[in-house]
Amino acid sequence: ASGLGRRLRAWLPRIVPVRWSRYNPSYLEPEVKKESHQKPLEELTLEEREQMELKAVRPIKAAPPSLSSSVFSDPMISKFTNMMMKSGNKVLARSLMSQTLEAIKRKQLEKYHKAPENEKETIECNPYVIFHQALKNCQPIIGLSNITKGGKTYQVPVPLTDNRKRFLAMKWLITECRENKHRRTLMPEKLSQELLLAFNNEGPVIKRKHVLHKMAEANRAYAHFRWW
Amino acid sequence: TLKLICTTTAVQRKNVGASGPEKYTEAFIKKQIEEFNLGKRHLANMMGEDPETFTQEDIDRAIAYLFPSGLFDRQARPLMKHPTEVFPEQRKIQWGEDGRPFHFLFYTGKQSYYSLMHETYEKFLNVQKHQDQLIAQDLPLQKEKRNLAGSRWLTKIELEEMLLEKVSDDDYSRFIQLLQKLVALPCADIEEKYIQKFSKEVPLQLQKVVIEPLQHDERGVAFSTGEGKRKTARATAVVYDNGTGKITVNGIDMLHYFPVLQDREQLLFPFQFLDRIGKHDMVCTVSGGGRSAQAGAIRLASAKALRSFVTEKEVEFMRQAGLLTVDPRVKERKKPGQEGPRRKFTWKKR
């Protein structure tokens, strides 16, 4: 292990990483979408041109198995499937996800066929759009973090990064579906229910987000404890 | 220990020259060079070749023929190379007969490094003075941006070889920061020659790969082969032209071999990326690994095979999409004293 640390120091002079990757740090992330490669040269801004030149010189990491250039692969959906997965059973998680999307589509189509003519355009039938909008509605804007000062721990309101917001929204949805349901209801059914409620800004997940916002508003006095 | 992958040989080479003052005198090295040249001519005579045009590759081949060795370590086998490669360049004695050192920074311990920093900072001040002069005369500053993507700075080991003394990591990063500051100034073109001493050109990644030409079988159909691997799975793929999009794996249709959607998506990924789904036929053999590893291996093999059918620009796009790199991630080994690669044993208080 010491030999490893010494050799790794050759390419990362100041930090010896605890969490390392099998790739050299000069490797860049792969870009899978077809549109970014088919853009003609004139439309690119200066930054994008520099990025392109850099990419031409540096080696690039291999694309992971969950990523693909087809229209059906969505990074948010794969992230959500990974979070739903238990003990590495990706097959089950993927099937649950597809059953959820199917259930959403069925429910929306039922509503569509029952609705009168003038309301038919307002009903959204695309399950991907519903999923993305529901997640966006569930994302908190501000979070709380525990800061210990003078022996006491205070809940201090703190801004959240995009990644953290998305993670919290997905985590709340999943825990909500796993815990607060009747013993006999299956996961896809409950998830589709929650997603549709979140899409309309109702439901327990949205309530949890509002509760968090209210707590942050109440603890506004401690905001100056944050030093970052 | 983990075998280092995805690094350049520049990072792995050890710098012997900077370890200390010279161990070999100049006379000794001269004698070695004479002996080497003589030995080269004798060897050429022995092999029946012309002594005048006997290159290093011929020497290596001759030695491997005359002294066959079954040792695994390449560095332990018999070697005949020019003495400047075998005995690395080392610093001469830095002080005269009276004991007084030649260089004024000798007592800092890192004289060449500090003198280099001194010089670089002098150039920096020079450029700033020039810039101030231009501003005073109200002339426009040159704003041509230097192309940073095609060049890289010297690595720490290359810098050590240049200075012939050890450079610490902090010192190296300070030097690189100073060079970057110098390059960032608008009028840095004056010191272009000085900066070129410390930068090296990086060749385009695309040129490192050799694309094989298409082969044709008996019926005149063009095809090409590719090999791929992922974890423990090894796959070979043969992609035929004028096909219907049928994929056969180990003699079984892909629908039956890969019941999971994700694996089939991975198989079709290269074809979908190049918009050639119904145009090619594929026959592949795969062994080892699990279901996902086999799919990844076939994906790499088919992407490598498709390189021969496609223009260079599209090969570059495939490379940037991550289709042509071998995935180096493998199962991490279990360590002693721990239950798994990362998981530790349960901590019990008593």
Coordinates of C-alpha atoms in Angstrom, one line a residue:
Chain A
A1 CA 0.0 0.0 0.0
S2 CA 2.9 2.4 0.6
G3 CA 4.3 1.7 -2.8
L4 CA 0.9 2.6 -4.3
G5 CA 0.8 5.8 -2.3
R6 CA 4.3 6.8 -3.5
R7 CA 3.4 6.1 -7.1
L8 CA 0.1 7.9 -6.9
R9 CA 1.9 10.9 -5.5
A10 CA 3.7 11.1 -8.8
W11 CA 0.6 12.3 -10.6
L12 CA -1.2 14.1 -7.7
P13 CA 1.6 16.0 -6.0
R14 CA -0.2 17.5 -3.1
I15 CA -3.0 15.0 -2.2
V16 CA -2.7 11.3 -1.7
P17 CA -6.3 10.2 -2.4
V18 CA -8.2 7.9 -0.1
R19 CA -10.9 7.4 -2.7
W20 CA -9.0 6.7 -5.9
S21 CA -10.1 5.8 -9.4
R22 CA -8.4 3.4 -11.8
Y23 CA -8.2 6.3 -14.3
N24 CA -5.3 8.8 -14.5
P25 CA -6.7 12.3 -13.5
S26 CA -6.0 13.5 -17.1
Y27 CA -8.8 11.4 -18.4
L28 CA -12.0 13.4 -19.3
E29 CA -15.7 12.4 -19.0
P30 CA -17.3 11.0 -22.1
E31 CA -19.9 12.9 -24.0
V32 CA -22.6 10.5 -25.3
K33 CA -25.2 12.8 -26.8
K34 CA -25.2 12.7 -30.6
E35 CA -26.2 16.4 -31.0
S36 CA -23.1 17.8 -29.4
H37 CA -21.0 16.1 -32.0
Q38 CA -23.1 17.1 -35.0
K39 CA -23.0 20.9 -34.2
P40 CA -21.2 22.8 -37.0
L41 CA -18.1 24.8 -36.1
E42 CA -19.6 28.3 -36.3
E43 CA -22.2 27.8 -33.6
L44 CA -19.6 27.0 -30.9
T45 CA -18.6 29.7 -28.4
L46 CA -15.0 30.3 -27.5
E47 CA -15.3 28.1 -24.4
E48 CA -16.7 25.2 -26.3
R49 CA -14.0 25.5 -28.9
E50 CA -11.3 25.3 -26.2
Q51 CA -13.1 22.3 -24.7
M52 CA -13.1 20.6 -28.1
E53 CA -9.4 21.2 -28.5
L54 CA -8.7 19.9 -25.1
K55 CA -10.8 16.8 -25.8
A56 CA -8.8 16.1 -29.0
V57 CA -5.6 15.8 -27.0
R58 CA -6.6 14.2 -23.7
P59 CA -7.6 10.5 -23.3
I60 CA -11.3 9.9 -22.4
K61 CA -12.8 7.5 -19.9
A62 CA -15.0 4.6 -21.1
A63 CA -18.7 5.1 -21.1
P64 CA -20.4 3.3 -18.1
P65 CA -22.9 0.5 -18.9
S66 CA -25.9 2.6 -17.8
L67 CA -25.2 5.3 -20.3
S68 CA -26.2 5.1 -23.9
S69 CA -26.9 7.5 -26.8
S70 CA -30.4 6.1 -27.4
V71 CA -33.4 8.3 -26.8
F72 CA -34.6 6.0 -24.0
S73 CA -31.6 6.5 -21.7
D74 CA -32.1 9.4 -19.4
P75 CA -29.5 10.3 -16.7
M76 CA -32.1 11.3 -14.1
I77 CA -34.1 8.1 -14.6
S78 CA -30.9 6.0 -14.3
K79 CA -29.9 7.9 -11.1
F80 CA -33.4 7.3 -9.7
T81 CA -33.2 3.6 -10.6
N82 CA -29.8 3.3 -8.9
M83 CA -31.2 4.8 -5.7
M84 CA -34.2 2.4 -5.8
M85 CA -31.9 -0.6 -6.3
K86 CA -31.3 -2.9 -3.3
S87 CA -28.3 -5.3 -3.1
G88 CA -27.2 -4.6 -6.7
N89 CA -30.5 -6.0 -8.2
K90 CA -30.5 -3.6 -11.2
V91 CA -32.9 -5.8 -13.2
L92 CA -35.6 -5.6 -10.6
A93 CA -35.1 -1.8 -10.1
R94 CA -35.2 -1.2 -13.9
S95 CA -38.4 -3.3 -14.2
L96 CA -40.1 -1.4 -11.3
M97 CA -39.1 1.9 -12.9
S98 CA -40.6 0.9 -16.3
Q99 CA -43.8 -0.4 -14.6
T100 CA -44.1 3.0 -12.8
L101 CA -43.8 5.0 -16.0
E102 CA -46.4 2.6 -17.6
A103 CA -48.7 3.1 -14.7
I104 CA -48.4 6.9 -14.9
K105 CA -49.1 6.8 -18.7
R106 CA -52.2 4.6 -18.1
K107 CA -53.6 6.9 -15.4
Q108 CA -53.0 10.0 -17.5
L109 CA -54.6 8.4 -20.5
E110 CA -57.7 7.4 -18.5
K111 CA -58.0 11.0 -17.3
Y112 CA -57.5 12.2 -20.9
H113 CA -60.3 10.1 -22.3
K114 CA -62.7 11.1 -19.5
A115 CA -62.0 14.8 -19.7
P116 CA -64.2 17.3 -21.7
E117 CA -62.8 18.7 -25.0
N118 CA -61.5 22.0 -23.7
E119 CA -59.4 20.4 -20.9
K120 CA -57.8 17.8 -23.1
E121 CA -54.8 19.9 -24.0
T122 CA -53.9 20.7 -20.4
I123 CA -53.5 17.0 -19.4
E124 CA -49.8 15.9 -19.7
C125 CA -49.5 12.4 -20.9
N126 CA -45.7 12.0 -21.4
P127 CA -44.4 10.1 -18.3
Y128 CA -40.9 11.5 -18.6
V129 CA -42.1 15.1 -18.5
I130 CA -44.2 14.3 -15.5
F131 CA -41.2 12.6 -13.8
H132 CA -38.9 15.6 -14.4
Q133 CA -41.5 18.2 -13.4
A134 CA -42.4 16.3 -10.2
L135 CA -38.8 16.0 -9.2
K136 CA -38.3 19.7 -9.8
N137 CA -41.3 20.5 -7.7
C138 CA -39.9 18.4 -4.8
Q139 CA -36.5 20.0 -4.7
P140 CA -35.9 22.1 -1.7
I141 CA -34.3 25.5 -2.2
I142 CA -32.6 25.8 1.2
G143 CA -31.4 23.2 3.6
L144 CA -30.5 22.9 7.3
S145 CA -27.1 21.8 8.6
N146 CA -26.0 21.1 12.2
I147 CA -23.4 23.5 13.5
T148 CA -22.0 23.1 17.0
K149 CA -21.2 26.4 18.7
G150 CA -20.4 26.8 22.4
G151 CA -21.5 23.3 23.2
K152 CA -25.0 23.6 21.7
T153 CA -26.0 22.3 18.2
Y154 CA -28.0 24.7 16.1
Q155 CA -29.9 24.0 12.9
V156 CA -28.5 26.6 10.5
P157 CA -30.1 27.4 7.1
V158 CA -27.7 26.7 4.4
P159 CA -27.8 27.0 0.5
L160 CA -27.8 23.6 -1.3
T161 CA -26.0 22.6 -4.5
D162 CA -27.9 21.3 -7.5
N163 CA -26.7 17.8 -6.9
R164 CA -27.8 17.8 -3.3
K165 CA -31.2 19.2 -4.2
R166 CA -31.8 16.4 -6.7
F167 CA -30.6 13.8 -4.3
L168 CA -32.9 15.0 -1.5
A169 CA -35.9 15.1 -3.8
M170 CA -35.3 11.5 -5.0
K171 CA -34.5 10.3 -1.5
W172 CA -37.7 11.7 -0.1
L173 CA -39.8 10.2 -2.8
I174 CA -38.3 6.7 -2.3
T175 CA -38.5 6.7 1.5
E176 CA -42.1 8.0 1.3
C177 CA -43.1 5.2 -1.1
R178 CA -41.3 2.5 1.0
E179 CA -42.7 3.5 4.4
N180 CA -46.1 5.2 4.2
K181 CA -48.1 2.6 2.1
H182 CA -50.5 -0.1 2.7
R183 CA -48.9 -3.6 3.0
R184 CA -50.5 -4.9 -0.2
T185 CA -49.8 -2.0 -2.6
L186 CA -46.9 -2.5 -4.9
M187 CA -44.1 0.0 -5.4
P188 CA -44.9 1.1 -9.0
E189 CA -48.5 1.9 -8.1
K190 CA -47.5 3.9 -5.0
L191 CA -44.6 5.7 -6.9
S192 CA -46.9 6.7 -9.8
Q193 CA -49.4 8.0 -7.3
E194 CA -46.7 10.1 -5.5
L195 CA -45.3 11.4 -8.8
L196 CA -48.6 12.5 -10.0
L197 CA -49.4 14.3 -6.7
A198 CA -45.9 15.9 -6.8
F199 CA -46.6 17.0 -10.4
N200 CA -49.6 18.9 -9.2
N201 CA -47.7 20.4 -6.2
E202 CA -49.7 18.3 -3.7
G203 CA -48.8 15.2 -1.6
P204 CA -46.6 14.3 1.4
V205 CA -43.3 14.9 -0.3
I206 CA -44.2 18.5 -1.2
K207 CA -45.4 18.9 2.4
R208 CA -42.1 17.7 3.7
K209 CA -40.3 20.3 1.4
H210 CA -42.5 23.1 2.8
V211 CA -41.9 22.0 6.4
L212 CA -38.1 22.2 5.7
H213 CA -38.5 25.7 4.2
K214 CA -40.5 26.8 7.2
M215 CA -37.9 25.5 9.6
A216 CA -35.2 27.3 7.7
E217 CA -37.3 30.5 7.8
A218 CA -37.8 30.0 11.6
N219 CA -34.0 29.6 12.2
R220 CA -33.1 32.6 10.1
A221 CA -31.5 34.1 13.2
Y222 CA -28.7 31.6 13.2
A223 CA -27.8 32.1 9.5
H224 CA -24.6 34.1 10.4
F225 CA -23.2 30.9 12.0
R226 CA -22.4 29.7 8.6
W227 CA -18.8 30.4 7.6
W228 CA -18.7 29.0 4.0
Chain B
T1 CA 0.2 -3.9 -5.8
L2 CA -2.0 -2.6 -8.5
K3 CA -0.3 -2.5 -11.9
L4 CA -0.2 1.2 -13.0
I5 CA -2.3 1.7 -16.1
C6 CA -3.2 4.8 -18.1
T7 CA 0.1 6.5 -17.3
T8 CA 2.9 7.7 -19.5
T9 CA 6.4 6.2 -19.3
A10 CA 7.6 9.7 -18.4
V11 CA 5.8 9.5 -15.0
Q12 CA 7.1 6.0 -14.3
R13 CA 10.8 6.5 -15.1
K14 CA 13.1 7.0 -12.1
N15 CA 15.6 9.9 -12.2
V16 CA 18.9 8.4 -11.2
G17 CA 20.9 11.4 -12.3
A18 CA 19.7 13.7 -9.5
S19 CA 20.5 11.4 -6.7
G20 CA 24.0 12.7 -6.0
P21 CA 27.3 13.9 -7.4
E22 CA 29.0 11.9 -10.1
K23 CA 30.0 8.3 -9.3
Y24 CA 31.7 7.7 -12.6
T25 CA 34.6 9.9 -13.8
E26 CA 34.7 11.3 -17.3
A27 CA 37.7 9.1 -18.3
F28 CA 35.7 6.0 -17.3
I29 CA 32.7 7.0 -19.4
K30 CA 35.0 7.8 -22.4
K31 CA 36.6 4.3 -22.1
Q32 CA 33.1 2.7 -21.9
I33 CA 32.1 4.6 -25.1
E34 CA 35.2 3.3 -27.0
E35 CA 34.6 -0.2 -25.8
F36 CA 30.9 0.0 -26.9
N37 CA 31.9 1.1 -30.4
L38 CA 34.5 -1.6 -30.7
G39 CA 32.1 -4.2 -29.5
K40 CA 29.4 -3.0 -31.9
R41 CA 31.8 -3.6 -34.9
H42 CA 32.8 -7.0 -33.5
L43 CA 29.1 -7.9 -33.2
A44 CA 28.4 -6.7 -36.7
N45 CA 31.2 -8.9 -38.0
M46 CA 29.9 -11.9 -36.1
M47 CA 26.4 -11.5 -37.5
G48 CA 27.8 -11.0 -41.0
E49 CA 26.4 -7.5 -41.4
D50 CA 28.0 -4.2 -42.4
P51 CA 29.7 -2.6 -39.3
E52 CA 29.1 1.0 -40.6
T53 CA 25.3 0.7 -40.8
F54 CA 24.6 -1.4 -37.6
T55 CA 21.8 0.3 -35.7
Q56 CA 20.6 -0.1 -32.1
E57 CA 17.7 -2.3 -33.2
D58 CA 20.1 -4.7 -34.9
I59 CA 22.2 -4.8 -31.8
D60 CA 19.2 -5.7 -29.7
R61 CA 18.2 -8.4 -32.1
A62 CA 21.7 -9.8 -32.2
I63 CA 22.0 -9.9 -28.4
A64 CA 18.6 -11.6 -28.1
Y65 CA 19.7 -14.2 -30.6
L66 CA 23.2 -14.9 -29.1
F67 CA 22.1 -14.8 -25.4
P68 CA 18.5 -16.1 -25.2
S69 CA 17.1 -15.5 -21.8
G70 CA 13.9 -16.9 -20.2
L71 CA 13.8 -14.3 -17.4
F72 CA 10.5 -12.5 -17.0
D73 CA 11.9 -9.1 -15.9
R74 CA 13.0 -7.3 -19.1
Q75 CA 15.6 -5.2 -17.2
A76 CA 17.3 -8.4 -16.0
R77 CA 18.1 -9.7 -19.5
P78 CA 21.5 -9.1 -21.2
L79 CA 21.7 -5.6 -22.5
M80 CA 24.0 -3.7 -24.8
K81 CA 23.3 0.0 -25.1
H82 CA 25.3 3.2 -25.6
P83 CA 26.9 4.2 -22.3
T84 CA 25.1 7.6 -22.1
E85 CA 21.9 5.6 -21.7
V86 CA 23.3 3.1 -19.2
F87 CA 25.2 5.6 -17.0
P88 CA 22.9 8.6 -16.6
E89 CA 24.2 12.2 -16.7
Q90 CA 25.4 13.4 -13.4
R91 CA 26.5 16.6 -11.9
K92 CA 30.1 17.5 -11.9
I93 CA 31.8 18.6 -8.7
Q94 CA 30.5 22.0 -7.8
W95 CA 33.5 23.6 -6.1
G96 CA 37.1 24.4 -7.1
E97 CA 40.4 23.3 -5.6
D98 CA 40.3 25.9 -2.8
G99 CA 36.9 24.6 -1.7
R100 CA 35.0 27.7 -2.9
P101 CA 31.8 26.8 -4.8
F102 CA 31.4 28.1 -8.4
H103 CA 27.7 29.0 -8.2
F104 CA 26.5 31.9 -5.9
L105 CA 23.5 30.0 -4.8
F106 CA 25.4 26.8 -3.8
Y107 CA 24.7 27.0 -0.1
T108 CA 20.9 27.1 -0.7
G109 CA 21.1 23.4 -1.4
K110 CA 19.0 23.6 -4.6
Q111 CA 21.2 25.9 -6.7
S112 CA 19.9 25.0 -10.2
Y113 CA 16.2 25.3 -9.0
Y114 CA 16.6 28.7 -7.4
S115 CA 18.6 30.0 -10.3
L116 CA 15.9 28.8 -12.7
M117 CA 13.2 30.5 -10.6
H118 CA 15.4 33.7 -10.6
E119 CA 15.7 33.6 -14.4
T120 CA 12.0 33.0 -15.0
Y121 CA 11.0 35.8 -12.7
E122 CA 13.5 38.1 -14.5
K123 CA 11.7 37.3 -17.8
F124 CA 8.4 37.9 -16.1
L125 CA 9.5 41.4 -15.0
N126 CA 10.9 42.0 -18.5
V127 CA 7.5 41.3 -20.1
Q128 CA 5.8 43.5 -17.6
K129 CA 8.2 46.4 -18.4
H130 CA 7.6 45.9 -22.1
Q131 CA 3.8 45.9 -21.4
D132 CA 4.1 49.2 -19.4
Q133 CA 6.1 50.8 -22.3
L134 CA 3.4 49.8 -24.8
I135 CA 0.7 51.3 -22.5
A136 CA 2.8 54.5 -22.0
Q137 CA 3.0 54.8 -25.8
D138 CA -0.7 54.0 -26.2
L139 CA 0.0 51.1 -28.5
P140 CA -2.4 48.2 -28.6
L141 CA -1.3 45.1 -26.6
Q142 CA -1.1 41.8 -28.6
K143 CA -4.0 39.6 -27.5
E144 CA -3.3 36.4 -29.5
K145 CA -4.1 33.5 -27.2
R146 CA -1.5 30.8 -27.2
N147 CA -2.9 27.3 -28.0
L148 CA -2.7 25.6 -24.6
A149 CA -4.4 22.4 -25.7
G150 CA -1.6 21.2 -28.0
S151 CA 1.2 21.4 -25.5
R152 CA 2.0 20.4 -21.9
W153 CA 4.5 21.5 -19.4
L154 CA 7.5 19.3 -18.5
T155 CA 6.8 16.7 -15.9
K156 CA 8.6 16.7 -12.5
I157 CA 10.9 13.9 -13.6
E158 CA 11.8 15.7 -16.9
L159 CA 12.5 18.9 -14.9
E160 CA 14.8 16.9 -12.6
E161 CA 16.6 15.5 -15.5
M162 CA 17.1 19.0 -16.9
L163 CA 18.4 20.5 -13.7
L164 CA 20.3 17.4 -12.5
E165 CA 19.1 17.7 -9.0
K166 CA 16.1 16.6 -7.0
V167 CA 13.0 18.9 -7.1
S168 CA 10.3 18.5 -4.5
D169 CA 6.6 18.4 -5.4
D170 CA 5.9 21.9 -3.9
D171 CA 8.9 23.4 -5.8
Y172 CA 7.7 21.9 -9.0
S173 CA 4.1 23.2 -8.6
R174 CA 5.5 26.7 -7.8
F175 CA 7.6 26.7 -10.9
I176 CA 4.6 25.6 -13.1
Q177 CA 2.4 28.3 -11.5
L178 CA 5.1 30.9 -12.3
L179 CA 5.3 29.7 -16.0
Q180 CA 1.5 29.8 -16.3
K181 CA 1.5 33.4 -14.9
L182 CA 4.1 34.3 -17.5
V183 CA 2.2 32.8 -20.3
A184 CA -1.1 34.5 -19.2
L185 CA 0.4 38.0 -19.8
P186 CA -0.6 39.5 -23.2
C187 CA 2.9 40.4 -24.3
A188 CA 4.4 37.0 -23.5
D189 CA 5.4 36.4 -27.1
I190 CA 8.7 38.1 -26.5
E191 CA 9.9 35.3 -24.3
E192 CA 8.4 32.6 -26.5
K193 CA 11.8 30.9 -27.0
Y194 CA 12.4 30.6 -23.2
I195 CA 9.0 29.2 -22.6
Q196 CA 9.4 26.6 -25.4
K197 CA 12.3 25.1 -23.4
F198 CA 9.7 24.0 -20.8
S199 CA 6.8 22.9 -22.9
K200 CA 6.4 19.8 -24.9
E201 CA 4.0 19.1 -27.7
V202 CA 1.2 16.6 -27.1
P203 CA 0.2 14.6 -30.2
L204 CA -3.5 14.3 -31.0
Q205 CA -4.9 11.2 -29.3
L206 CA -6.4 10.1 -32.6
Q207 CA -3.0 9.6 -34.2
K208 CA -2.0 7.0 -31.7
V209 CA -4.5 4.5 -33.1
V210 CA -4.0 2.5 -36.3
I211 CA -7.2 1.9 -38.2
E212 CA -7.1 -1.4 -40.2
P213 CA -8.4 -1.5 -43.8
L214 CA -11.6 -3.5 -44.6
Q215 CA -11.3 -7.2 -45.6
H216 CA -13.5 -9.0 -48.1
D217 CA -14.7 -12.6 -47.8
E218 CA -15.6 -15.1 -50.6
R219 CA -19.0 -13.6 -51.4
G220 CA -17.5 -10.1 -51.8
V221 CA -19.1 -8.8 -48.6
A222 CA -16.8 -6.3 -46.7
F223 CA -16.2 -7.2 -43.0
S224 CA -13.8 -6.3 -40.2
T225 CA -12.9 -7.8 -36.8
G226 CA -12.4 -6.2 -33.4
E227 CA -11.5 -7.4 -30.0
G228 CA -12.7 -6.1 -26.7
K229 CA -12.5 -6.9 -23.0
R230 CA -14.2 -5.8 -19.8
K231 CA -13.3 -7.2 -16.3
T232 CA -12.7 -10.9 -17.1
A233 CA -14.7 -11.1 -20.3
R234 CA -13.0 -11.4 -23.6
A235 CA -14.9 -10.9 -26.9
T236 CA -14.2 -10.9 -30.6
A237 CA -16.7 -9.4 -33.0
V238 CA -16.9 -9.7 -36.8
V239 CA -19.0 -6.9 -38.4
Y240 CA -20.3 -7.6 -41.9
D241 CA -21.5 -4.9 -44.4
N242 CA -24.9 -5.0 -46.3
G243 CA -26.6 -6.7 -43.4
T244 CA -30.0 -6.6 -41.8
G245 CA -29.0 -5.8 -38.3
K246 CA -28.9 -9.4 -37.0
I247 CA -26.6 -10.0 -34.0
T248 CA -25.4 -13.5 -33.1
V249 CA -23.5 -14.2 -29.9
N250 CA -21.7 -17.6 -29.5
G251 CA -24.1 -19.1 -32.1
I252 CA -27.2 -17.8 -30.2
D253 CA -29.4 -14.9 -31.2
M254 CA -28.8 -11.8 -29.0
L255 CA -32.4 -11.7 -27.9
H256 CA -32.0 -15.1 -26.3
Y257 CA -28.5 -14.6 -25.0
F258 CA -29.1 -11.3 -23.3
P259 CA -32.6 -11.3 -21.8
V260 CA -31.9 -8.0 -20.0
L261 CA -32.7 -4.7 -21.9
Q262 CA -29.6 -2.9 -20.6
D263 CA -27.2 -5.4 -22.2
R264 CA -29.0 -5.2 -25.5
E265 CA -28.8 -1.4 -25.4
Q266 CA -25.1 -1.6 -24.8
L267 CA -24.7 -4.0 -27.8
L268 CA -26.5 -1.6 -30.1
F269 CA -24.9 1.6 -28.7
P270 CA -22.1 1.9 -31.3
F271 CA -24.5 1.2 -34.2
Q272 CA -27.0 3.7 -32.8
F273 CA -24.3 6.3 -32.3
L274 CA -23.3 6.1 -36.0
D275 CA -26.9 5.8 -37.3
R276 CA -26.1 2.4 -38.8
I277 CA -28.5 0.1 -37.0
G278 CA -30.0 -1.9 -39.9
K279 CA -27.0 -1.8 -42.1
H280 CA -24.6 -4.2 -40.4
D281 CA -24.6 -7.9 -39.4
M282 CA -22.6 -9.0 -36.4
V283 CA -21.2 -12.4 -35.3
C284 CA -19.4 -12.5 -32.0
T285 CA -17.8 -14.9 -29.6
V286 CA -17.5 -14.1 -25.9
S287 CA -16.2 -15.9 -22.9
G288 CA -15.6 -15.2 -19.2
G289 CA -17.0 -12.5 -16.9
G290 CA -20.7 -12.0 -16.1
R291 CA -23.6 -10.8 -18.1
S292 CA -22.8 -7.1 -17.9
A293 CA -19.1 -7.6 -18.5
Q294 CA -19.8 -9.7 -21.6
A295 CA -22.0 -7.0 -23.0
G296 CA -19.4 -4.3 -22.3
A297 CA -16.7 -6.5 -24.0
I298 CA -18.8 -7.0 -27.1
R299 CA -19.6 -3.3 -27.2
L300 CA -15.8 -2.4 -27.3
A301 CA -15.1 -5.1 -29.9
S302 CA -17.9 -3.9 -32.2
A303 CA -16.8 -0.3 -31.8
K304 CA -13.2 -1.2 -32.8
A305 CA -14.5 -3.2 -35.8
L306 CA -16.7 -0.3 -36.9
R307 CA -13.7 2.0 -37.0
S308 CA -12.7 0.6 -40.4
F309 CA -16.2 1.4 -41.9
V310 CA -16.3 5.0 -40.8
T311 CA -14.6 8.4 -41.6
E312 CA -11.8 9.7 -39.3
K313 CA -14.0 12.4 -37.8
E314 CA -16.6 9.9 -36.7
V315 CA -13.9 7.8 -35.2
E316 CA -12.9 10.9 -33.2
F317 CA -16.5 11.3 -32.1
M318 CA -16.7 7.7 -31.0
R319 CA -13.6 8.1 -29.0
Q320 CA -15.1 11.2 -27.3
A321 CA -18.2 9.3 -26.5
G322 CA -16.1 6.8 -24.6
L323 CA -16.8 3.9 -26.9
L324 CA -13.2 3.1 -27.8
T325 CA -11.5 3.1 -24.3
V326 CA -11.0 -0.2 -22.4
D327 CA -12.7 0.1 -19.0
P328 CA -9.9 -0.4 -16.5
R329 CA -12.2 -1.0 -13.5
V330 CA -11.8 -4.5 -12.0
K331 CA -12.8 -6.1 -8.8
E332 CA -10.7 -4.6 -5.9
R333 CA -8.8 -7.2 -3.9
K334 CA -9.6 -8.1 -0.4
K335 CA -7.1 -6.8 2.2
P336 CA -5.8 -8.7 5.3
G337 CA -7.3 -7.5 8.5
Q338 CA -10.5 -6.4 6.7
E339 CA -13.6 -8.4 5.7
G340 CA -13.7 -7.1 2.1
P341 CA -11.9 -4.6 -0.1
R342 CA -13.3 -1.7 1.9
R343 CA -15.5 -3.2 4.7
K344 CA -13.7 -3.5 8.0
F345 CA -14.6 -6.1 10.7
T346 CA -17.3 -5.2 13.2
W347 CA -15.7 -3.1 15.9
K348 CA -16.3 -4.7 19.3
K349 CA -15.6 -2.7 22.4
R350 CA -14.5 -5.8 24.4

